mmCIF file of C-alpha atoms in Angstrom:
data_model
loop_
_atom_site.group_PDB
_atom_site.id
_atom_site.type_symbol
_atom_site.label_atom_id
_atom_site.label_comp_id
_atom_site.label_asym_id
_atom_site.label_seq_id
_atom_site.Cartn_x
_atom_site.Cartn_y
_atom_site.Cartn_z
ATOM 1 C CA MET A 22 -2.728 5.786 -18.524
ATOM 2 C CA ALA A 23 -1.116 8.260 -16.153
ATOM 3 C CA GLY A 24 -2.026 11.166 -18.424
ATOM 4 C CA SER A 25 1.674 12.005 -18.655
ATOM 5 C CA ARG A 26 3.483 13.104 -21.815
ATOM 6 C CA VAL A 27 5.556 10.477 -23.608
ATOM 7 C CA SER A 28 8.766 10.851 -25.585
ATOM 8 C CA ARG A 29 8.675 11.431 -29.342
ATOM 9 C CA ARG A 30 10.157 8.004 -29.979
ATOM 10 C CA SER A 31 7.606 6.165 -27.819
ATOM 11 C CA GLU A 32 5.319 3.633 -29.483
ATOM 12 C CA LEU A 33 2.541 5.204 -27.400
ATOM 13 C CA ARG A 34 3.032 8.590 -29.051
ATOM 14 C CA SER A 35 0.200 8.129 -31.571
ATOM 15 C CA LEU A 36 -2.294 7.469 -28.764
ATOM 16 C CA THR A 37 -1.642 10.902 -27.271
ATOM 17 C CA SER A 38 -2.748 12.817 -30.370
ATOM 18 C CA SER A 39 -6.454 12.116 -29.874
ATOM 19 C CA PRO A 40 -8.642 14.878 -28.402
ATOM 20 C CA ALA A 41 -10.029 12.311 -25.923
ATOM 21 C CA TRP A 42 -6.562 11.558 -24.489
ATOM 22 C CA GLN A 43 -5.593 15.210 -24.431
ATOM 23 C CA GLY A 44 -8.739 16.061 -22.475
ATOM 24 C CA PHE A 45 -8.063 13.162 -20.113
ATOM 25 C CA ALA A 46 -4.429 14.245 -19.647
ATOM 26 C CA ALA A 47 -5.399 17.843 -18.867
ATOM 27 C CA ASP A 48 -7.949 16.632 -16.327
ATOM 28 C CA ALA A 49 -5.444 14.165 -14.819
ATOM 29 C CA ASP A 50 -2.831 16.908 -14.468
ATOM 30 C CA LYS A 51 -5.307 19.046 -12.514
ATOM 31 C CA SER A 52 -6.306 16.145 -10.251
ATOM 32 C CA TRP A 53 -2.723 15.144 -9.539
ATOM 33 C CA LEU A 54 -1.588 18.734 -8.992
ATOM 34 C CA SER A 55 -4.346 19.157 -6.416
ATOM 35 C CA TYR A 56 -3.495 15.793 -4.823
ATOM 36 C CA HIS A 57 0.211 16.583 -4.569
ATOM 37 C CA GLN A 58 -0.455 20.027 -3.115
ATOM 38 C CA THR A 59 -3.016 18.901 -0.540
ATOM 39 C CA ARG A 60 -1.597 15.476 0.361
ATOM 40 C CA THR A 61 1.825 14.578 -1.025
ATOM 41 C CA ALA A 62 3.534 17.779 0.084
ATOM 42 C CA LYS A 63 2.082 17.463 3.606
ATOM 43 C CA ILE A 64 2.996 13.779 3.926
ATOM 44 C CA GLN A 65 6.532 14.428 2.670
ATOM 45 C CA GLN A 66 7.084 17.315 5.074
ATOM 46 C CA TRP A 67 5.692 15.358 8.026
ATOM 47 C CA ALA A 68 7.578 12.151 7.202
ATOM 48 C CA THR A 69 10.878 13.977 6.663
ATOM 49 C CA SER A 70 10.601 15.218 10.229
ATOM 50 C CA GLU A 71 8.904 12.322 12.028
ATOM 51 C CA LEU A 72 10.239 9.294 10.139
ATOM 52 C CA ASP A 73 13.783 10.429 9.441
ATOM 53 C CA SER A 74 15.411 7.879 11.762
ATOM 54 C CA VAL A 75 12.956 5.176 10.663
ATOM 55 C CA ARG A 76 13.733 5.701 6.983
ATOM 56 C CA ALA A 77 17.459 5.438 7.673
ATOM 57 C CA VAL A 78 17.030 1.811 8.801
ATOM 58 C CA SER A 79 14.174 0.741 6.495
ATOM 59 C CA PRO A 80 15.589 -0.714 3.290
ATOM 60 C CA THR A 81 12.573 -3.049 3.059
ATOM 61 C CA ILE A 82 8.931 -2.082 3.577
ATOM 62 C CA PHE A 83 6.230 -4.717 4.041
ATOM 63 C CA TYR A 84 2.755 -3.429 3.165
ATOM 64 C CA PRO A 85 0.109 -6.135 3.740
ATOM 65 C CA PHE A 86 -3.525 -5.589 2.635
ATOM 66 C CA SER A 87 -2.207 -2.906 0.287
ATOM 67 C CA GLY A 88 -3.961 -3.662 -2.967
ATOM 68 C CA PRO A 89 -2.156 -1.715 -5.718
ATOM 69 C CA ASP A 90 -1.372 1.212 -3.393
ATOM 70 C CA LEU A 91 2.202 1.930 -4.424
ATOM 71 C CA LEU A 92 1.277 5.616 -4.196
ATOM 72 C CA ASN A 93 1.154 6.005 -0.419
ATOM 73 C CA VAL A 94 4.037 3.707 0.485
ATOM 74 C CA VAL A 95 6.595 5.365 -1.810
ATOM 75 C CA THR A 96 5.448 8.788 -0.620
ATOM 76 C CA MET A 97 5.879 7.769 3.014
ATOM 77 C CA PHE A 98 9.146 5.837 2.466
ATOM 78 C CA PRO A 99 10.800 7.280 -0.657
ATOM 79 C CA THR A 100 14.341 6.161 0.182
ATOM 80 C CA SER A 101 13.611 2.455 0.723
ATOM 81 C CA GLU A 102 15.019 -0.063 -1.737
ATOM 82 C CA THR A 103 12.400 -2.824 -1.656
ATOM 83 C CA TYR A 104 8.637 -2.708 -1.231
ATOM 84 C CA VAL A 105 6.592 -5.882 -0.725
ATOM 85 C CA LEU A 106 2.860 -5.371 -1.278
ATOM 86 C CA VAL A 107 0.217 -8.053 -0.732
ATOM 87 C CA GLY A 108 -3.464 -7.862 -1.619
ATOM 88 C CA LEU A 109 -6.427 -9.907 -2.831
ATOM 89 C CA GLU A 110 -6.523 -8.214 -6.240
ATOM 90 C CA PRO A 111 -5.228 -10.317 -9.156
ATOM 91 C CA VAL A 112 -1.684 -9.476 -10.226
ATOM 92 C CA GLY A 113 -2.776 -8.311 -13.668
ATOM 93 C CA THR A 114 -0.671 -7.869 -16.776
ATOM 94 C CA VAL A 115 0.939 -5.045 -18.731
ATOM 95 C CA PRO A 116 -1.907 -3.462 -20.755
ATOM 96 C CA HIS A 117 -2.101 -4.222 -24.474
ATOM 97 C CA LEU A 118 -1.992 -1.365 -26.964
ATOM 98 C CA SER A 119 -5.598 -2.193 -27.899
ATOM 99 C CA THR A 120 -6.625 -1.590 -24.276
ATOM 100 C CA LEU A 121 -4.794 1.733 -24.190
ATOM 101 C CA ALA A 122 -6.588 2.779 -27.388
ATOM 102 C CA ASN A 123 -10.029 2.027 -25.924
ATOM 103 C CA PRO A 124 -11.827 5.394 -25.429
ATOM 104 C CA LYS A 125 -13.668 3.942 -22.412
ATOM 105 C CA LEU A 126 -10.328 3.652 -20.614
ATOM 106 C CA TYR A 127 -10.199 7.274 -19.514
ATOM 107 C CA SER A 128 -13.539 7.367 -17.691
ATOM 108 C CA ALA A 129 -12.815 3.997 -16.052
ATOM 109 C CA LEU A 130 -9.445 5.221 -14.783
ATOM 110 C CA LYS A 131 -10.952 8.450 -13.496
ATOM 111 C CA ALA A 132 -13.657 6.543 -11.610
ATOM 112 C CA SER A 133 -11.165 4.058 -10.172
ATOM 113 C CA LEU A 134 -8.770 6.721 -8.936
ATOM 114 C CA TRP A 135 -11.440 9.027 -7.562
ATOM 115 C CA SER A 136 -11.520 7.581 -4.048
ATOM 116 C CA VAL A 137 -7.748 7.279 -3.595
ATOM 117 C CA LEU A 138 -7.158 10.835 -4.800
ATOM 118 C CA ASN A 139 -9.936 12.254 -2.649
ATOM 119 C CA PHE A 140 -10.013 9.991 0.414
ATOM 120 C CA SER A 141 -6.551 8.290 0.405
ATOM 121 C CA PHE A 142 -7.926 4.714 0.120
ATOM 122 C CA PHE A 143 -9.275 2.458 -2.631
ATOM 123 C CA ARG A 144 -12.855 1.336 -2.875
ATOM 124 C CA THR A 145 -11.693 -2.067 -3.991
ATOM 125 C CA ASN A 146 -14.944 -3.531 -5.341
ATOM 126 C CA ASP A 147 -15.798 -0.408 -7.333
ATOM 127 C CA MET A 148 -12.269 -0.295 -8.711
ATOM 128 C CA ALA A 149 -12.361 -3.914 -9.884
ATOM 129 C CA ILE A 150 -15.639 -3.392 -11.749
ATOM 130 C CA ASP A 151 -14.437 -0.180 -13.403
ATOM 131 C CA LEU A 152 -11.153 -1.648 -14.572
ATOM 132 C CA LYS A 153 -12.461 -5.003 -15.790
ATOM 133 C CA SER A 154 -14.808 -3.134 -18.123
ATOM 134 C CA VAL A 155 -11.774 -1.933 -20.090
ATOM 135 C CA GLU A 156 -9.695 -5.112 -19.750
ATOM 136 C CA LEU A 157 -7.357 -3.873 -17.031
ATOM 137 C CA ASP A 158 -7.048 -7.106 -15.171
ATOM 138 C CA GLY A 159 -5.480 -6.438 -11.781
ATOM 139 C CA ALA A 160 -3.078 -4.438 -9.652
ATOM 140 C CA LEU A 161 -0.146 -4.038 -12.056
ATOM 141 C CA PRO A 162 -1.623 -1.409 -14.420
ATOM 142 C CA LEU A 163 -2.443 0.911 -11.504
ATOM 143 C CA MET A 164 0.945 0.310 -9.895
ATOM 144 C CA MET A 165 2.562 1.337 -13.181
ATOM 145 C CA LEU A 166 0.407 4.461 -13.219
ATOM 146 C CA PHE A 167 1.399 5.324 -9.655
ATOM 147 C CA ALA A 168 5.067 4.763 -10.465
ATOM 148 C CA ALA A 169 4.785 7.310 -13.274
ATOM 149 C CA ARG A 170 2.942 9.855 -11.130
ATOM 150 C CA THR A 171 5.509 9.600 -8.308
ATOM 151 C CA ASN A 172 8.392 10.397 -10.676
ATOM 152 C CA ASN A 173 9.665 6.835 -10.930
ATOM 153 C CA GLN A 174 10.837 5.386 -14.225
ATOM 154 C CA ILE A 175 9.873 1.737 -14.798
ATOM 155 C CA THR A 176 12.934 -0.103 -16.089
ATOM 156 C CA ALA A 177 11.765 -3.746 -16.023
ATOM 157 C CA ILE A 178 8.743 -5.911 -15.204
ATOM 158 C CA ARG A 179 8.698 -9.683 -14.792
ATOM 159 C CA TYR A 180 6.083 -12.099 -13.523
ATOM 160 C CA VAL A 181 7.061 -14.177 -10.498
ATOM 161 C CA GLN A 182 5.519 -16.659 -8.082
ATOM 162 C CA LEU A 183 6.275 -18.158 -4.697
ATOM 163 C CA ASP A 184 6.782 -21.893 -4.378
ATOM 164 C CA ASN A 185 5.586 -23.742 -1.279
ATOM 165 C CA GLN A 186 8.902 -23.005 0.425
ATOM 166 C CA GLY A 187 8.350 -19.274 0.011
ATOM 167 C CA ARG A 188 11.072 -19.016 -2.646
ATOM 168 C CA LEU A 189 10.758 -16.497 -5.469
ATOM 169 C CA THR A 190 10.733 -18.113 -8.907
ATOM 170 C CA GLU A 191 10.073 -16.951 -12.461
ATOM 171 C CA SER A 192 6.531 -17.160 -13.806
ATOM 172 C CA ASP A 193 4.674 -16.294 -16.998
ATOM 173 C CA THR A 194 1.485 -14.603 -18.168
ATOM 174 C CA ALA A 195 -0.536 -17.827 -18.297
ATOM 175 C CA ALA A 196 0.312 -18.783 -14.699
ATOM 176 C CA ILE A 197 -0.381 -15.238 -13.503
ATOM 177 C CA ARG A 198 -3.799 -15.177 -15.121
ATOM 178 C CA LYS A 199 -4.854 -18.633 -13.864
ATOM 179 C CA PRO A 200 -2.705 -19.596 -10.881
ATOM 180 C CA GLY A 201 -3.289 -22.939 -9.199
ATOM 181 C CA PRO A 202 -4.757 -22.972 -5.666
ATOM 182 C CA LYS A 203 -1.356 -23.526 -4.022
ATOM 183 C CA ILE A 204 0.553 -20.985 -6.123
ATOM 184 C CA ILE A 205 1.023 -17.380 -5.038
ATOM 185 C CA PRO A 206 1.363 -15.282 -8.187
ATOM 186 C CA GLY A 207 3.250 -12.012 -8.202
ATOM 187 C CA VAL A 208 5.069 -9.388 -10.204
ATOM 188 C CA GLU A 209 8.450 -7.722 -9.807
ATOM 189 C CA MET A 210 8.751 -4.128 -10.982
ATOM 190 C CA LYS A 211 12.126 -2.396 -11.182
ATOM 191 C CA LEU A 212 12.134 1.392 -10.836
ATOM 192 C CA THR A 213 14.568 4.269 -10.893
ATOM 193 C CA ASP A 214 13.524 7.388 -8.978
ATOM 194 C CA LYS A 215 14.298 10.969 -9.932
ATOM 195 C CA THR A 216 17.558 10.876 -7.929
ATOM 196 C CA GLY A 217 18.735 7.791 -9.825
ATOM 197 C CA GLN A 218 18.151 5.369 -6.932
ATOM 198 C CA ALA A 219 17.082 1.881 -8.004
ATOM 199 C CA LYS A 220 14.047 0.321 -6.319
ATOM 200 C CA THR A 221 12.280 -3.022 -6.533
ATOM 201 C CA VAL A 222 8.544 -3.413 -5.978
ATOM 202 C CA TYR A 223 6.874 -6.798 -5.462
ATOM 203 C CA TYR A 224 3.152 -7.370 -5.495
ATOM 204 C CA PHE A 225 1.699 -10.745 -4.506
ATOM 205 C CA SER A 226 -1.922 -11.754 -4.854
ATOM 206 C CA ALA A 227 -2.528 -13.708 -1.664
ATOM 207 C CA ASP A 228 -5.168 -14.272 1.002
ATOM 208 C CA LEU A 229 -3.419 -13.752 4.352
ATOM 209 C CA SER A 230 -6.081 -15.385 6.523
ATOM 210 C CA ASP A 231 -4.841 -18.272 8.692
ATOM 211 C CA TRP A 232 -6.833 -20.876 6.738
ATOM 212 C CA LYS A 233 -5.601 -19.768 3.307
ATOM 213 C CA LEU A 234 -2.035 -19.528 4.571
ATOM 214 C CA GLY A 235 -2.367 -23.168 5.591
ATOM 215 C CA VAL A 236 -3.351 -24.127 2.025
ATOM 216 C CA THR A 237 -0.245 -22.428 0.607
ATOM 217 C CA LYS A 238 2.057 -23.670 3.394
ATOM 218 C CA GLN A 239 2.479 -20.081 4.574
ATOM 219 C CA ALA A 240 4.592 -19.352 1.470
ATOM 220 C CA ALA A 241 3.873 -15.614 1.615
ATOM 221 C CA LEU A 242 4.986 -15.397 5.238
ATOM 222 C CA GLN A 243 8.028 -17.578 4.582
ATOM 223 C CA TYR A 244 9.064 -15.191 1.832
ATOM 224 C CA VAL A 245 8.582 -12.117 4.028
ATOM 225 C CA ARG A 246 10.543 -13.823 6.803
ATOM 226 C CA SER A 247 13.486 -14.259 4.403
ATOM 227 C CA LEU A 248 13.766 -10.502 3.842
ATOM 228 C CA GLY A 249 15.404 -9.700 7.172
ATOM 229 C CA PRO A 250 14.143 -7.087 9.658
ATOM 230 C CA LEU A 251 11.238 -5.083 8.280
ATOM 231 C CA THR A 252 9.445 -1.827 8.603
ATOM 232 C CA THR A 253 5.751 -2.629 8.243
ATOM 233 C CA TYR A 254 3.230 -0.093 6.945
ATOM 234 C CA VAL A 255 -0.511 -0.707 7.329
ATOM 235 C CA LYS A 256 -3.320 1.539 6.158
ATOM 236 C CA SER A 257 -7.024 1.024 5.461
ATOM 237 C CA ALA A 258 -6.701 -2.695 6.225
ATOM 238 C CA THR A 259 -10.372 -3.317 7.121
ATOM 239 C CA TYR A 260 -9.339 -4.241 10.697
ATOM 240 C CA LEU A 261 -8.566 -7.810 9.609
ATOM 241 C CA MET A 262 -5.641 -8.240 12.012
ATOM 242 C CA HIS A 263 -7.973 -7.461 14.915
ATOM 243 C CA LYS A 264 -9.507 -10.876 14.272
ATOM 244 C CA SER A 265 -8.404 -14.274 15.548
ATOM 245 C CA TYR A 266 -8.183 -15.807 12.076
ATOM 246 C CA PHE A 267 -5.483 -13.372 10.918
ATOM 247 C CA SER A 268 -3.140 -14.307 13.761
ATOM 248 C CA LYS A 269 -0.308 -15.671 11.595
ATOM 249 C CA VAL A 270 0.362 -12.509 9.615
ATOM 250 C CA ARG A 271 -0.149 -10.415 12.754
ATOM 251 C CA ASN A 272 2.403 -12.486 14.684
ATOM 252 C CA LEU A 273 4.877 -12.315 11.803
ATOM 253 C CA ILE A 274 4.699 -8.520 11.788
ATOM 254 C CA LEU A 275 5.136 -8.318 15.557
ATOM 255 C CA GLU A 276 8.085 -10.729 15.464
ATOM 256 C CA ARG A 277 9.949 -9.415 12.411
ATOM 257 C CA SER A 278 9.326 -5.661 12.397
ATOM 258 C CA ALA A 279 11.721 -3.123 13.825
ATOM 259 C CA TYR A 280 9.022 -0.488 13.215
ATOM 260 C CA VAL A 281 5.302 -0.578 12.516
ATOM 261 C CA LEU A 282 3.556 2.497 11.100
ATOM 262 C CA GLN A 283 -0.209 2.028 10.961
ATOM 263 C CA ASP A 284 -3.616 3.574 11.356
ATOM 264 C CA ASP A 285 -6.111 2.007 13.769
ATOM 265 C CA SER A 286 -7.273 -0.490 11.109
ATOM 266 C CA GLY A 287 -3.961 -2.383 11.435
ATOM 267 C CA ILE A 288 -2.978 -4.454 14.474
ATOM 268 C CA ALA A 289 -5.123 -3.845 17.568
ATOM 269 C CA ILE A 290 -3.117 -2.145 20.308
ATOM 270 C CA LYS A 291 -3.829 -5.050 22.703
ATOM 271 C CA TYR A 292 -1.529 -7.314 20.667
ATOM 272 C CA PHE A 293 1.564 -5.136 21.172
ATOM 273 C CA ARG A 294 3.382 -6.233 24.322
ATOM 274 C CA PRO A 295 4.174 -2.935 26.143
ATOM 275 C CA SER A 296 7.572 -4.156 27.329
ATOM 276 C CA ASP A 297 8.633 -4.818 23.712
ATOM 277 C CA TRP A 298 7.451 -1.629 22.029
ATOM 278 C CA LYS A 299 7.633 2.135 22.367
ATOM 279 C CA PHE A 300 4.767 4.123 20.872
ATOM 280 C CA ILE A 301 4.331 7.555 19.350
ATOM 281 C CA TYR A 302 0.744 8.567 18.582
ATOM 282 C CA TYR A 303 -0.235 11.066 15.885
ATOM 283 C CA GLY A 304 -3.475 12.880 15.182
ATOM 284 C CA THR A 305 -6.826 12.014 16.712
ATOM 285 C CA TYR A 306 -8.435 8.698 17.515
ATOM 286 C CA LYS A 307 -12.197 8.643 17.200
ATOM 287 C CA ARG A 308 -14.545 5.745 16.763
ATOM 288 C CA PRO A 309 -14.140 3.755 13.521
ATOM 289 C CA ILE A 310 -16.558 4.549 10.713
ATOM 290 C CA ASN A 311 -19.973 2.873 11.063
ATOM 291 C CA LEU A 312 -18.992 -0.096 8.885
ATOM 292 C CA PHE A 313 -16.369 -1.073 11.491
ATOM 293 C CA ALA A 314 -18.038 0.330 14.609
ATOM 294 C CA LYS A 315 -17.630 -2.922 16.581
ATOM 295 C CA LEU A 316 -13.849 -2.621 16.336
ATOM 296 C CA TYR A 317 -13.589 0.453 18.532
ATOM 297 C CA GLN A 318 -10.582 0.300 20.895
ATOM 298 C CA PRO A 319 -11.107 1.957 24.292
ATOM 299 C CA ALA A 320 -7.384 1.482 25.002
ATOM 300 C CA LEU A 321 -6.548 3.737 22.051
ATOM 301 C CA THR A 322 -8.928 6.420 23.291
ATOM 302 C CA GLN A 323 -7.084 6.284 26.615
ATOM 303 C CA ALA A 324 -3.674 6.466 24.921
ATOM 304 C CA PHE A 325 -4.665 9.444 22.775
ATOM 305 C CA ALA A 326 -6.022 11.204 25.888
ATOM 306 C CA ASP A 327 -2.707 10.874 27.774
ATOM 307 C CA THR A 328 -1.757 14.395 28.889
ATOM 308 C CA THR A 329 1.805 13.370 29.808
ATOM 309 C CA HIS A 330 2.648 11.969 26.373
ATOM 310 C CA ARG A 331 0.330 13.950 24.171
ATOM 311 C CA PRO A 332 -0.254 12.797 20.584
ATOM 312 C CA ARG A 333 1.757 14.694 18.001
ATOM 313 C CA PRO A 334 0.083 16.601 15.162
ATOM 314 C CA LEU A 335 -0.862 14.802 11.949
ATOM 315 C CA PRO A 336 -1.203 17.451 9.211
ATOM 316 C CA PHE A 337 -2.954 15.243 6.638
ATOM 317 C CA GLY A 338 -5.842 12.811 6.480
ATOM 318 C CA THR A 339 -5.328 9.073 6.108
ATOM 319 C CA GLY A 340 -7.305 5.843 6.403
ATOM 320 C CA TYR A 341 -11.071 5.474 6.676
ATOM 321 C CA ASN A 342 -11.467 8.538 8.897
ATOM 322 C CA TRP A 343 -9.853 10.411 6.038
ATOM 323 C CA ARG A 344 -10.474 14.011 7.091
ATOM 324 C CA GLN A 345 -7.349 15.704 8.394
ATOM 325 C CA ASN A 346 -8.596 16.341 11.919
ATOM 326 C CA ASP A 347 -10.130 12.861 12.271
ATOM 327 C CA SER A 348 -7.151 10.689 11.289
ATOM 328 C CA ASN A 349 -4.583 8.825 13.339
ATOM 329 C CA LEU A 350 -1.263 7.046 12.963
ATOM 330 C CA LEU A 351 0.725 4.965 15.420
ATOM 331 C CA LEU A 352 4.488 4.546 15.118
ATOM 332 C CA ALA A 353 5.612 1.523 17.131
ATOM 333 C CA ARG A 354 9.345 1.013 17.633
ATOM 334 C CA ARG A 355 10.644 -2.317 18.842
ATOM 335 C CA GLN A 356 12.812 -2.000 21.952
ATOM 336 C CA SER A 357 14.997 -5.020 21.146
ATOM 337 C CA ALA A 358 16.151 -6.667 17.918
ATOM 338 C CA PRO A 359 13.412 -8.443 15.880
ATOM 339 C CA VAL A 360 13.082 -12.197 16.323
ATOM 340 C CA GLU A 361 15.202 -14.128 13.819
#
């Protein structure tokens, strides 16, 4: 699926001999080479400089509203040990060999990845339609692909779920495919990076609105609370935490995070208590794209116009205003220890 070569002993080896796969792989290599040159290299260079001290104290990254976007979070925080991703997309399952042999797979993957490789964010609805057409049933297949393309070796995958106390328990394929209304299904993926460091990635399929959290007894938030102090990363989050009915997840992040790295679609600046947080602004803040025009923040315009504490450069595009000179990031550092 990643268009990467496999070992001679791999049971997938026979699939790579077809002209269709070889054409797909050559095209994927070109797309990923361009992506890594224009985005990955710039993000890595920037983050090595700007997030060095953050990375040193960020064993666990919480990435709400992520969908399957393992790609950006491991690029931004490559030395972290645990990544907790939450999205609305179904968990999905490891693809069957019959799915991998489907010639329609390659065009569906190319279409699904087009927006993230070109604009840095997923067009979620388009992606779901493309992938369902070839029986890729959720986030896991794409997360596996991203693991491969970020030089991580997958060593184990198991299905998990959260009980109503927020405890992690074992699950199975049947429960993942048809979870009950009070169950939060998930997957645990174990990785080893190119330096040999072990990592654990969790993805949970959960609605983080206040009402839905009430139905599940806030199990997702209880689980996140059990992880200790967090670094939270938010990108392309459709401005949900600007709204009153996403107050619970917003408050959790503000209480439990030592650092928050986000674009303007994350938590509105008005919710950060100035006495509790120190801010560094990067890039340029302009009005949100037309779809989210009502969520413009005058306070951010004022902050980015501060001539005493000028915003620092952001040498890559990110979020909905994806062009390099239109993008912004905010790094918020908590002044005191997170609330226990």
